[in-house]
XYZ file of C-alpha atoms in Angstrom:
189
model
C -11.667 10.741 7.113
C -7.977 9.910 8.078
C -7.367 8.707 4.409
C -8.964 11.890 3.016
C -6.516 14.031 5.196
C -3.488 11.809 3.998
C -4.217 11.910 0.188
C -3.174 15.761 -0.245
C -0.024 15.033 1.860
C 0.869 11.891 -0.207
C 0.283 13.895 -3.310
C 2.683 16.577 -2.253
C 5.407 13.997 -1.439
C 4.982 12.154 -4.607
C 4.893 15.439 -6.736
C 8.240 16.422 -5.320
C 9.748 12.930 -5.941
C 8.340 12.920 -9.611
C 9.598 16.411 -10.331
C 13.050 15.578 -9.089
C 13.214 12.290 -10.926
C 11.864 13.796 -14.251
C 12.100 11.155 -16.943
C 13.323 8.383 -14.699
C 11.289 5.493 -13.391
C 10.073 5.973 -9.754
C 9.021 2.829 -7.683
C 6.718 3.470 -4.893
C 6.029 0.728 -2.433
C 2.631 0.957 -0.951
C 2.119 1.099 2.754
C 3.121 -1.813 5.016
C 2.098 -0.838 8.341
C 2.465 -3.446 11.217
C -1.362 -2.947 12.339
C -0.327 -3.561 15.942
C 1.693 -0.462 16.028
C -1.245 1.853 15.285
C -3.704 0.427 18.003
C -4.118 1.669 21.445
C -2.761 -0.618 24.025
C -3.664 0.683 27.635
C -6.978 1.089 29.178
C -6.290 4.803 29.273
C -5.279 4.950 25.399
C -8.415 2.920 24.586
C -10.630 5.319 26.741
C -9.266 8.460 25.310
C -9.492 7.341 21.748
C -13.078 5.957 22.239
C -14.089 9.395 23.621
C -12.654 11.118 20.572
C -14.615 8.816 18.485
C -17.855 8.970 20.278
C -18.216 5.333 21.086
C -18.178 2.902 24.189
C -14.561 2.001 25.476
C -15.893 -1.563 25.459
C -16.632 -1.632 21.809
C -13.222 -0.159 20.955
C -11.566 -2.711 23.311
C -13.323 -5.621 21.586
C -11.979 -4.371 18.046
C -8.439 -3.919 19.529
C -8.562 -7.564 20.844
C -9.888 -8.893 17.500
C -7.079 -7.309 15.729
C -4.290 -8.422 18.052
C -2.025 -11.192 16.456
C 0.300 -13.623 17.770
C 3.037 -12.625 15.342
C 2.218 -9.282 13.755
C 5.619 -8.926 11.985
C 4.549 -11.967 9.703
C 0.732 -11.840 9.717
C -1.845 -9.140 8.882
C 0.322 -6.567 7.080
C 1.425 -5.613 3.713
C -0.933 -6.785 0.885
C -3.072 -8.639 3.362
C -3.818 -5.574 5.242
C -4.530 -3.861 1.835
C -6.965 -6.709 0.964
C -8.814 -6.279 4.479
C -8.881 -2.443 4.134
C -8.705 -1.860 0.287
C -9.348 2.021 0.937
C -5.679 2.355 2.215
C -4.199 1.167 -1.087
C -6.855 2.858 -3.187
C -5.933 6.224 -1.541
C -2.136 5.710 -2.117
C -2.601 4.613 -5.811
C -4.915 7.610 -6.412
C -2.265 9.954 -4.905
C 0.443 8.416 -7.155
C -1.706 8.629 -10.244
C -3.140 12.152 -9.430
C 0.356 13.424 -8.912
C 1.739 11.763 -12.210
C -1.125 12.950 -14.290
C -1.232 16.419 -12.851
C 2.569 16.906 -13.391
C 2.293 15.450 -16.958
C -0.768 17.613 -17.955
C 0.168 20.850 -16.090
C 3.939 21.002 -15.934
C 5.047 18.759 -18.744
C 7.085 16.618 -16.301
C 7.759 13.074 -17.488
C 6.455 10.682 -14.871
C 7.166 6.927 -14.877
C 5.471 5.524 -11.821
C 5.954 1.923 -10.621
C 3.592 0.746 -7.961
C 5.028 -1.900 -5.695
C 2.629 -4.096 -3.732
C 4.324 -5.173 -0.501
C 4.647 -8.667 1.096
C 3.007 -10.718 -1.531
C 3.056 -14.459 -0.844
C 0.626 -15.627 -3.439
C -0.434 -14.694 -6.880
C -4.076 -14.308 -5.858
C -3.010 -11.460 -3.360
C -1.111 -9.629 -6.155
C -3.898 -10.282 -8.809
C -6.721 -8.989 -6.241
C -4.832 -5.703 -5.371
C -3.623 -5.183 -9.012
C -7.239 -5.374 -10.315
C -8.258 -2.665 -7.708
C -5.181 -0.615 -8.454
C -5.710 -0.708 -12.197
C -9.353 0.603 -11.734
C -8.114 3.541 -9.809
C -5.413 4.244 -12.179
C -7.675 4.147 -15.197
C -10.257 6.378 -13.284
C -7.652 9.047 -12.669
C -6.292 8.884 -16.168
C -10.010 9.600 -17.414
C -10.736 12.227 -14.831
C -7.449 14.224 -15.665
C -7.217 13.581 -19.396
C -3.529 12.941 -18.895
C -1.638 9.857 -20.701
C 0.496 8.174 -18.044
C 2.148 4.846 -18.418
C 2.587 2.904 -15.178
C 3.688 -0.463 -13.977
C 2.486 -2.732 -10.964
C 4.616 -5.113 -9.513
C 5.768 -6.506 -6.225
C 8.799 -7.248 -4.183
C 9.873 -10.884 -3.656
C 10.679 -10.792 0.113
C 8.950 -13.914 1.514
C 10.278 -17.501 1.015
C 6.759 -18.467 -0.340
C 7.016 -15.674 -2.934
C 10.293 -16.777 -4.019
C 9.226 -20.482 -4.384
C 6.120 -19.375 -6.417
C 7.705 -16.540 -8.375
C 6.755 -18.148 -11.688
C 3.030 -17.891 -10.635
C 3.228 -14.306 -9.187
C 5.161 -13.276 -12.532
C 1.877 -13.801 -14.426
C 0.344 -10.699 -12.399
C 3.252 -8.547 -12.052
C 4.943 -6.038 -14.475
C 8.107 -6.146 -12.440
C 9.852 -7.793 -9.357
C 12.158 -6.361 -6.844
C 14.018 -8.643 -4.669
C 14.092 -7.982 -0.846
C 17.054 -9.788 -0.229
C 17.453 -8.572 3.444
C 14.132 -9.687 4.510
C 14.145 -12.690 2.389
C 17.514 -13.946 3.705
C 16.298 -13.289 7.436
C 13.099 -15.129 6.947
C 14.668 -18.074 5.080
C 17.317 -18.418 7.747
C 14.630 -18.139 10.493
C 12.462 -20.879 9.011
């Protein structure tokens, strides 16, 4: 339900960006939410949310505990969260492509979307999300009847990604280099 509410908001944002960038490529990085920031933390928050969801507080508390990480900034986020919950990225890719296709078909805006998969550390992560993303892209193109070319790539921002970039390149149309995070993590290691 939450993703269905987000889809039109994302589309509105993307349409505005695509209109402004008419004819220029637009790179959109898919969501990279640190999951822990979205979980309730106190007994009161858990109780309130469980009440809204119509479930037992103990059930929600168990789910929160199962999703808690030791190091949330380096663990279950970026593409790994997208693998666990593919519907998040599928909604975003749909919003990107519906926006691009509708503007191309209805307003003759030239749209060049570049879809960036975040925090890839291994080629299999990118390959898996790319496959799903391409399915969504092709479905939207078929539904709208618009012809929009798109690219799917990633940002090299993890030391592992930098060391295995030759493998990752086999599944990417483009790379962007996140030198800030890459430098911090490399020095941190």
